[in-house]
Short mmCIF file of C-alpha atoms and ligand atoms in Angstrom, two decimals:
data_model
loop_
_atom_site.label_atom_id
_atom_site.label_comp_id
_atom_site.label_asym_id
_atom_site.label_seq_id
_atom_site.Cartn_x
_atom_site.Cartn_y
_atom_site.Cartn_z
CA MET A 1 0.00 0.00 0.00
CA LYS A 2 1.19 3.52 -0.74
CA GLN A 3 2.17 5.79 2.12
CA ARG A 4 0.40 9.12 1.97
CA LEU A 5 2.73 12.00 2.78
CA ALA A 6 2.24 15.53 4.01
CA ILE A 7 5.40 17.46 3.09
CA LEU A 8 5.56 20.65 5.13
CA GLY A 9 7.95 23.10 3.48
CA SER A 10 7.85 21.29 0.11
CA THR A 11 9.33 24.30 -1.71
CA GLY A 12 12.55 24.34 0.35
CA SER A 13 15.79 22.43 0.06
CA ILE A 14 14.67 19.37 2.05
CA GLY A 15 11.14 19.56 0.67
CA VAL A 16 12.28 19.47 -2.97
CA GLN A 17 14.62 16.54 -2.25
CA THR A 18 11.78 14.70 -0.49
CA LEU A 19 9.73 15.09 -3.66
CA ASP A 20 12.68 13.57 -5.58
CA ILE A 21 12.30 10.44 -3.44
CA VAL A 22 8.55 10.40 -4.08
CA ARG A 23 9.25 10.71 -7.83
CA GLU A 24 11.72 7.81 -7.66
CA ASN A 25 9.15 5.61 -5.88
CA PRO A 26 5.70 6.30 -7.35
CA ASP A 27 4.44 2.87 -6.25
CA ARG A 28 5.35 3.54 -2.60
CA PHE A 29 4.50 7.17 -1.88
CA GLU A 30 1.85 9.73 -2.67
CA ALA A 31 2.43 13.43 -1.93
CA VAL A 32 -1.04 14.25 -0.63
CA THR A 33 -0.39 17.59 1.06
CA LEU A 34 2.21 20.22 0.21
CA THR A 35 2.93 23.48 2.02
CA ALA A 36 5.03 26.63 1.53
CA HIS A 37 5.47 29.97 3.21
CA SER A 38 5.27 32.43 0.32
CA ASN A 39 6.55 30.71 -2.83
CA TRP A 40 3.09 30.08 -4.28
CA GLU A 41 4.39 29.65 -7.85
CA ARG A 42 6.60 26.70 -6.97
CA LEU A 43 3.93 25.27 -4.67
CA ALA A 44 1.35 25.41 -7.47
CA GLU A 45 3.76 23.66 -9.87
CA GLN A 46 4.52 20.94 -7.34
CA ALA A 47 0.86 20.41 -6.46
CA ARG A 48 0.03 19.91 -10.15
CA ALA A 49 3.04 17.71 -10.88
CA PHE A 50 2.33 15.40 -7.95
CA ASP A 51 -1.46 15.60 -8.22
CA ALA A 52 -1.71 16.61 -4.57
CA ALA A 53 -5.03 16.73 -2.74
CA ALA A 54 -4.20 19.95 -0.88
CA ALA A 55 -1.79 22.89 -1.02
CA VAL A 56 -1.28 25.25 1.91
CA ILE A 57 0.36 28.66 1.80
CA ALA A 58 1.31 29.91 5.27
CA ASP A 59 1.43 33.58 4.33
CA GLU A 60 -2.22 34.47 3.78
CA ARG A 61 -1.37 37.28 1.34
CA PHE A 62 -0.63 34.63 -1.29
CA TYR A 63 -3.89 32.73 -0.94
CA GLY A 64 -5.46 34.52 -3.93
CA PRO A 65 -2.62 33.89 -6.41
CA LEU A 66 -2.32 30.24 -5.33
CA ARG A 67 -6.07 29.65 -5.58
CA ASP A 68 -6.17 31.24 -9.05
CA ALA A 69 -3.16 29.22 -10.21
CA LEU A 70 -4.93 26.00 -9.23
CA ALA A 71 -8.47 27.06 -10.18
CA ASP A 72 -8.77 24.50 -13.00
CA THR A 73 -7.84 21.58 -10.69
CA ASP A 74 -9.64 19.95 -7.77
CA ILE A 75 -6.67 20.60 -5.44
CA LYS A 76 -7.93 22.16 -2.21
CA VAL A 77 -6.18 25.41 -1.27
CA TYR A 78 -5.75 26.66 2.29
CA ALA A 79 -3.85 29.54 3.84
CA GLY A 80 -2.43 30.51 7.22
CA GLN A 81 0.09 29.30 9.77
CA ASP A 82 -2.60 27.35 11.65
CA ALA A 83 -3.60 25.54 8.46
CA VAL A 84 -0.07 24.07 8.20
CA ALA A 85 -0.47 22.41 11.60
CA GLN A 86 -4.04 21.38 10.79
CA VAL A 87 -3.07 19.55 7.61
CA ALA A 88 -0.27 17.79 9.51
CA ALA A 89 -2.88 16.33 11.85
CA ALA A 90 -5.52 15.69 9.14
CA GLY A 91 -6.77 12.15 8.70
CA ASP A 92 -5.77 11.56 5.08
CA THR A 93 -1.99 11.23 5.55
CA ASP A 94 0.18 8.53 7.17
CA VAL A 95 3.54 10.29 7.46
CA VAL A 96 4.40 13.95 7.97
CA VAL A 97 7.74 15.24 6.68
CA ASN A 98 8.49 18.39 8.65
CA ALA A 99 10.89 20.36 6.43
CA LEU A 100 9.92 23.77 7.78
CA VAL A 101 12.59 26.12 8.99
CA GLY A 102 12.71 27.64 12.47
CA TYR A 103 10.25 27.98 15.35
CA ALA A 104 7.37 27.73 12.85
CA GLY A 105 8.02 23.98 12.79
CA LEU A 106 7.09 23.40 16.43
CA ALA A 107 3.27 23.58 16.18
CA PRO A 108 3.10 21.18 13.18
CA THR A 109 5.44 18.75 14.99
CA VAL A 110 3.13 18.81 18.00
CA ALA A 111 0.03 18.40 15.81
CA THR A 112 1.60 15.41 14.01
CA LEU A 113 2.49 13.63 17.23
CA ARG A 114 -0.88 14.38 18.84
CA ALA A 115 -2.47 12.65 15.87
CA GLY A 116 -0.16 9.65 16.55
CA LYS A 117 1.46 9.86 13.11
CA LYS A 118 4.97 9.01 12.03
CA LEU A 119 7.11 12.15 11.88
CA ALA A 120 10.09 12.32 9.50
CA LEU A 121 11.84 15.26 11.10
CA ALA A 122 14.17 17.71 9.38
CA ASN A 123 13.02 20.72 11.43
CA LYS A 124 15.59 20.42 14.24
CA GLU A 125 14.27 23.64 15.81
CA SER A 126 11.19 21.66 16.98
CA LEU A 127 13.47 19.72 19.30
CA VAL A 128 15.80 22.60 20.16
CA VAL A 129 12.88 24.76 21.25
CA GLY A 130 10.52 22.18 22.69
CA GLY A 131 12.34 18.84 22.98
CA GLU A 132 11.12 18.18 26.51
CA TYR A 133 7.47 18.62 25.54
CA VAL A 134 7.80 17.01 22.10
CA MET A 135 9.51 13.82 23.27
CA ARG A 136 7.04 13.33 26.13
CA LEU A 137 4.20 13.66 23.63
CA ALA A 138 5.82 11.21 21.19
CA VAL A 139 6.12 8.59 23.95
CA GLU A 140 2.58 9.18 25.19
CA LYS A 141 1.11 8.87 21.69
CA GLN A 142 3.58 6.16 20.59
CA ALA A 143 4.27 8.23 17.50
CA PRO A 144 7.64 7.42 15.89
CA ILE A 145 10.10 10.21 15.10
CA VAL A 146 12.68 9.34 12.45
CA PRO A 147 15.40 11.97 11.96
CA ILE A 148 16.31 13.41 8.57
CA ASP A 149 19.23 15.55 9.76
CA SER A 150 22.24 13.66 8.37
CA GLU A 151 24.16 13.37 11.66
CA HIS A 152 21.11 12.06 13.51
CA SER A 153 20.19 9.72 10.70
CA ALA A 154 23.76 8.37 10.92
CA ILE A 155 23.50 7.85 14.69
CA PHE A 156 20.05 6.31 14.31
CA GLN A 157 21.46 3.87 11.71
CA CYS A 158 24.41 3.01 14.00
CA LEU A 159 22.05 2.25 16.89
CA VAL A 160 19.65 0.00 14.96
CA GLY A 161 19.98 -3.54 16.26
CA GLU A 162 22.06 -2.61 19.32
CA ARG A 163 20.74 -3.73 22.72
CA THR A 164 23.34 -2.35 25.10
CA PRO A 165 23.68 1.37 25.84
CA TYR A 166 26.29 3.41 24.03
CA ARG A 167 29.18 5.21 25.65
CA ARG A 168 29.23 8.29 23.42
CA LEU A 169 27.59 9.89 20.41
CA ILE A 170 30.12 11.57 18.13
CA ILE A 171 28.70 14.25 15.86
CA THR A 172 30.92 15.26 12.95
CA CYS A 173 31.23 18.87 11.90
CA SER A 174 32.40 20.19 8.53
CA GLY A 175 33.23 23.60 10.01
CA GLY A 176 31.01 25.68 7.73
CA ALA A 177 31.97 28.45 5.37
CA PHE A 178 34.66 30.04 7.57
CA ARG A 179 36.55 26.99 8.72
CA ASP A 180 39.73 28.15 6.99
CA LEU A 181 39.61 31.70 8.36
CA ARG A 182 41.33 32.76 11.57
CA ARG A 183 39.22 34.31 14.37
CA GLU A 184 40.56 37.81 13.63
CA GLU A 185 39.48 37.48 9.99
CA LEU A 186 35.79 37.03 10.87
CA ALA A 187 34.97 40.65 11.72
CA HIS A 188 33.91 41.70 8.23
CA VAL A 189 32.59 38.54 6.61
CA THR A 190 29.48 39.00 4.46
CA PRO A 191 26.27 36.98 4.07
CA GLU A 192 27.38 36.12 0.52
CA GLN A 193 30.56 34.53 1.90
CA ALA A 194 28.69 32.79 4.71
CA LEU A 195 26.27 31.26 2.20
CA GLN A 196 29.11 29.36 0.48
CA HIS A 197 29.00 26.10 2.43
CA PRO A 198 31.96 23.91 1.50
CA GLN A 199 30.03 20.60 1.45
CA TRP A 200 26.26 20.97 1.43
CA GLN A 201 23.67 22.91 -0.63
CA MET A 202 21.02 23.93 1.90
CA GLY A 203 18.53 26.67 2.72
CA ALA A 204 19.93 30.08 3.71
CA LYS A 205 19.16 29.91 7.43
CA ILE A 206 20.86 26.58 8.12
CA THR A 207 23.84 27.62 5.98
CA ILE A 208 24.37 30.69 8.17
CA ASP A 209 23.83 28.52 11.27
CA SER A 210 26.58 26.24 9.93
CA SER A 211 28.98 29.16 9.61
CA THR A 212 28.52 30.13 13.28
CA LEU A 213 28.26 26.51 14.50
CA VAL A 214 24.88 27.38 15.99
CA ASN A 215 23.76 24.51 13.78
CA LYS A 216 26.20 22.12 15.44
CA GLY A 217 25.08 23.32 18.87
CA PHE A 218 21.47 22.71 17.84
CA GLU A 219 22.43 19.25 16.64
CA VAL A 220 23.87 18.44 20.07
CA ILE A 221 20.53 19.43 21.62
CA GLU A 222 18.65 17.49 18.94
CA ALA A 223 20.75 14.38 19.68
CA HIS A 224 20.07 14.74 23.39
CA TRP A 225 16.33 14.58 22.83
CA LEU A 226 16.26 11.97 20.09
CA PHE A 227 18.62 9.51 21.76
CA ASP A 228 18.12 10.40 25.44
CA ALA A 229 21.83 11.26 25.72
CA PRO A 230 23.17 13.46 28.52
CA ALA A 231 25.33 16.40 27.38
CA GLU A 232 28.57 14.76 28.60
CA ARG A 233 27.98 11.78 26.33
CA ILE A 234 27.71 13.84 23.16
CA SER A 235 30.91 15.09 21.54
CA VAL A 236 31.60 17.05 18.40
CA VAL A 237 34.60 16.44 16.16
CA MET A 238 35.74 18.47 13.17
CA HIS A 239 35.74 16.36 10.01
CA PRO A 240 36.12 18.66 6.99
CA GLN A 241 35.44 16.00 4.34
CA SER A 242 31.87 15.30 5.62
CA VAL A 243 32.20 11.67 4.53
CA ILE A 244 31.52 10.25 8.00
CA HIS A 245 28.09 11.59 8.87
CA SER A 246 28.40 10.73 12.59
CA MET A 247 29.39 7.86 14.90
CA VAL A 248 28.48 5.93 18.02
CA GLU A 249 31.03 4.54 20.48
CA PHE A 250 29.93 1.54 22.53
CA ASP A 251 30.98 0.31 25.97
CA ASP A 252 33.39 -2.28 24.55
CA GLY A 253 35.25 0.51 22.71
CA ALA A 254 33.83 -0.34 19.29
CA ILE A 255 32.86 2.64 17.15
CA LYS A 256 30.25 2.44 14.39
CA ALA A 257 30.19 5.13 11.73
CA GLN A 258 27.86 5.82 8.83
CA LEU A 259 29.59 7.05 5.67
CA GLY A 260 28.54 8.33 2.29
CA LEU A 261 28.61 11.24 -0.10
CA PRO A 262 26.95 14.42 1.15
CA ASP A 263 23.47 13.96 -0.33
CA MET A 264 20.41 14.62 1.85
CA ARG A 265 18.29 12.31 -0.27
CA MET A 266 19.97 9.37 1.47
CA PRO A 267 18.76 10.23 5.00
CA ILE A 268 15.38 11.37 3.60
CA SER A 269 14.96 8.04 1.83
CA TYR A 270 16.07 6.17 4.97
CA ALA A 271 13.53 8.05 7.13
CA LEU A 272 10.69 7.37 4.70
CA PHE A 273 11.46 3.69 4.15
CA PHE A 274 12.62 2.78 7.66
CA PRO A 275 12.90 -0.05 8.69
CA GLU A 276 13.57 -1.03 5.06
CA ARG A 277 16.21 0.34 2.72
CA VAL A 278 15.51 0.97 -0.92
CA ARG A 279 17.76 0.98 -3.96
CA ARG A 280 18.63 4.53 -5.01
CA PRO A 281 20.26 5.67 -8.24
CA ALA A 282 23.26 6.89 -6.24
CA GLU A 283 26.89 6.93 -7.30
CA VAL A 284 29.07 4.08 -6.07
CA PHE A 285 31.32 5.47 -3.36
CA ASP A 286 34.91 5.66 -4.57
CA PHE A 287 37.25 5.31 -1.58
CA THR A 288 40.28 6.19 -3.65
CA ALA A 289 38.72 9.60 -4.37
CA HIS A 290 38.70 10.22 -0.59
CA PRO A 291 42.15 9.01 0.46
CA ALA A 292 42.29 11.08 3.65
CA LEU A 293 39.60 11.42 6.28
CA THR A 294 40.82 13.91 8.89
CA PHE A 295 39.61 14.90 12.34
CA GLY A 296 40.28 17.86 14.61
CA GLU A 297 39.11 19.78 17.66
CA VAL A 298 36.52 22.53 17.36
CA ASP A 299 38.04 25.95 18.13
CA ARG A 300 35.72 26.94 21.01
CA LEU A 301 36.94 30.58 21.02
CA LYS A 302 36.27 31.02 17.32
CA TYR A 303 32.87 29.32 17.65
CA PRO A 304 31.37 30.23 21.07
CA ALA A 305 27.89 29.13 19.93
CA LEU A 306 28.75 25.49 20.50
CA ASP A 307 29.39 25.93 24.23
CA ILE A 308 26.38 28.22 24.54
CA ALA A 309 24.23 25.40 23.17
CA TYR A 310 25.75 22.90 25.62
CA ASP A 311 24.94 25.36 28.46
CA CYS A 312 21.35 25.69 27.25
CA LEU A 313 21.06 21.93 27.12
CA ARG A 314 22.32 21.60 30.70
CA ARG A 315 19.98 24.36 31.93
CA GLY A 316 16.94 22.81 30.19
CA GLY A 317 13.60 24.61 30.45
CA THR A 318 13.21 27.48 28.01
CA ALA A 319 16.96 28.24 27.65
CA ALA A 320 17.40 26.68 24.20
CA CYS A 321 14.12 28.25 23.04
CA THR A 322 15.58 31.63 23.97
CA MET A 323 18.78 30.83 22.09
CA ASN A 324 16.79 29.83 19.02
CA GLY A 325 14.54 32.93 18.95
CA ALA A 326 17.46 35.35 19.19
CA ASN A 327 19.36 33.39 16.56
CA GLU A 328 16.44 33.55 14.10
CA VAL A 329 16.20 37.33 14.45
CA ALA A 330 19.96 37.82 14.17
CA VAL A 331 20.35 35.50 11.15
CA ALA A 332 17.58 37.37 9.32
CA ALA A 333 19.29 40.68 10.18
CA PHE A 334 22.67 39.39 9.01
CA LEU A 335 21.17 38.09 5.74
CA GLY A 336 19.61 41.54 5.25
CA HIS A 337 22.97 43.27 5.84
CA ARG A 338 21.57 44.83 9.02
CA CYS A 339 24.14 43.39 11.42
CA ALA A 340 27.58 41.80 11.46
CA TRP A 341 28.23 38.06 11.56
CA SER A 342 29.61 38.28 15.11
CA ASP A 343 26.39 40.04 16.22
CA ILE A 344 24.57 36.73 15.84
CA VAL A 345 26.30 35.27 18.89
CA ARG A 346 26.14 38.63 20.66
CA ALA A 347 22.35 38.66 20.24
CA ILE A 348 22.08 35.11 21.58
CA GLU A 349 24.19 35.98 24.63
CA TYR A 350 22.20 39.15 25.26
CA ALA A 351 18.87 37.33 25.06
CA LEU A 352 20.05 34.54 27.35
CA ALA A 353 21.35 37.06 29.89
CA HIS A 354 18.11 39.04 30.03
CA ALA A 355 15.28 36.59 29.33
CA ASP A 356 13.03 34.97 31.92
CA PHE A 357 13.74 31.30 32.45
CA ARG A 358 11.04 28.68 32.96
CA SER A 359 11.56 25.04 33.83
CA GLY A 360 9.11 22.30 32.81
CA PRO A 361 7.72 24.54 30.05
CA THR A 362 4.27 24.33 28.53
CA LEU A 363 3.64 25.25 24.89
CA ASP A 364 2.57 28.70 26.08
CA ASP A 365 5.89 29.08 27.94
CA TYR A 366 7.79 28.30 24.72
CA ALA A 367 5.71 30.85 22.83
CA ALA A 368 6.38 33.50 25.50
CA ALA A 369 10.12 32.70 25.60
CA ASP A 370 10.34 32.85 21.80
CA CYS A 371 8.56 36.21 21.72
CA GLU A 372 10.71 37.65 24.50
CA SER A 373 13.99 36.54 22.96
CA ARG A 374 13.03 37.97 19.56
CA ARG A 375 12.26 41.27 21.27
CA LEU A 376 15.59 41.22 23.13
CA ALA A 377 17.59 40.40 20.01
CA ALA A 378 15.84 43.15 18.05
CA GLU A 379 16.52 45.58 20.91
CA LEU A 380 20.24 44.79 20.87
CA LEU A 381 20.57 44.86 17.10
CA LYS A 382 18.26 47.87 16.75
CA CYS A 383 16.34 46.17 13.94
P1 NDP U 1 14.55 26.14 3.26
O1 NDP U 1 14.63 27.55 3.70
O2 NDP U 1 15.19 25.72 1.99
O3 NDP U 1 12.99 25.72 3.18
C1 NDP U 1 12.08 26.00 4.21
C2 NDP U 1 10.67 25.62 3.79
O4 NDP U 1 9.76 26.01 4.83
C3 NDP U 1 10.19 26.31 2.53
O5 NDP U 1 9.23 25.49 1.92
C4 NDP U 1 9.52 27.58 3.08
O6 NDP U 1 8.55 28.12 2.19
C5 NDP U 1 8.88 27.03 4.34
N1 NDP U 1 8.76 28.02 5.40
C6 NDP U 1 9.71 28.91 5.80
N2 NDP U 1 9.23 29.65 6.82
C7 NDP U 1 7.97 29.24 7.07
C8 NDP U 1 6.97 29.64 7.97
N3 NDP U 1 7.15 30.65 8.85
N4 NDP U 1 5.78 29.00 7.94
C9 NDP U 1 5.56 28.01 7.08
N5 NDP U 1 6.48 27.59 6.16
C10 NDP U 1 7.67 28.19 6.17
O7 NDP U 1 15.07 25.26 4.50
P2 NDP U 1 15.82 23.85 4.45
O8 NDP U 1 15.06 22.89 3.58
O9 NDP U 1 17.25 24.07 4.24
O10 NDP U 1 15.68 23.39 5.98
C11 NDP U 1 14.47 22.89 6.52
C12 NDP U 1 14.77 22.29 7.89
O11 NDP U 1 15.60 21.15 7.72
C13 NDP U 1 15.52 23.24 8.83
O12 NDP U 1 15.09 23.03 10.15
C14 NDP U 1 16.97 22.80 8.69
O13 NDP U 1 17.72 23.07 9.86
C15 NDP U 1 16.80 21.30 8.48
N6 NDP U 1 17.90 20.66 7.74
C16 NDP U 1 18.16 21.03 6.45
C17 NDP U 1 19.19 20.45 5.73
C18 NDP U 1 19.43 20.79 4.29
O14 NDP U 1 20.25 20.13 3.64
N7 NDP U 1 18.77 21.78 3.74
C19 NDP U 1 20.06 19.44 6.35
C20 NDP U 1 19.68 19.07 7.68
C21 NDP U 1 18.63 19.67 8.35
P3 NDP U 1 8.96 29.19 1.03
O15 NDP U 1 9.74 28.41 0.01
O16 NDP U 1 7.68 29.68 0.51
O17 NDP U 1 9.79 30.25 1.71
MG1 MG U 2 23.03 18.25 10.10
#
């Protein structure tokens, strides 16, 4: 039987690659629901090409153009942020792929799990912001979460079939756009430079997060929630080639790693087919083309965001939600040439120093912490 998918954020980098997997496997998947924020043209094209049942545009200003573009079809058209969460929970899909970016992914993650559906999760911010709430809900509803993020997919694959606990999760880190620059050279870097990721083609926000290592910090928090790992059992190692996607060390000293070319369609395919694997038209990996796999320490002075994320993880409560909100505001400001690259971490530190902290947060507490940290970051950056 075909699995019916809701792909939230179908017009983005992960969303488009998820549709590639659907295209490769027409007998296994149906893209029933597609959503976008504002790119109604691409959404309309996708909805037609995949004969979707529904298309949702989060920004209500684009409802009219989307409806008109699909007027000669029987595709249902909805608009609004709430509609994205509603279609995630709707009865006519089996699996929700959450490929939204940022805090906006939290409500659809919660709606998916409340409905007891399988969640293929790319939106790491859902777990960074609300991991405590989200994981409790997933257990209560027995709703499986399968990670799409490549490091977490790698760890997930290393853990399959293991019965004894691991000693350590080892997350690899490419180092982002500025890995070859010295700390003093970072003062005047531009968004255009930061958007040149050495290994992966991704959306703008995660590419900036990779340049500051906020992304790696978020991945530590994401690993904590997905694999129930305390902070001291998660380490990060620089691995510029990005061939090893991450590793798990076990109590007997054995280390399992998952390797491959940097191609997000592999972890997407794994998440959709799990527990099976499917043949993909991928290149055969040529070891001789990768004669050296190297490893190094992260420079914690150059990249303070990593330790800030570890601190947030140890504090729990709303700390990581505060980090995320300030980061979103600062990344948008940096992309708009309204602040410097180093202001991103400054905004995070400022928000964490001034925000209220709540332990055992409810969804309302996350919303309040997100709002407060956005206000604080905007205050600091004057934007
Ligand atoms: P993109 O920016 O490429 O795509 C984001 C998608 O979400 C787009 O469809 C966009 O619509 C939609 N969207 C953006 N904001 C909102 C909003 N406020 N409400 C509703 N929809 C919205 O992001 P990526 O695909 O790069 O990343 C998606 C997630 O996956 C992120 O959490 C990222 O960290 C994670 N991830 C991504 C990887 C990658 O290779 N790209 C790798 C690992 C993890 P529109 O097109 O209309 O703007
Ligand atoms: Mg990743």
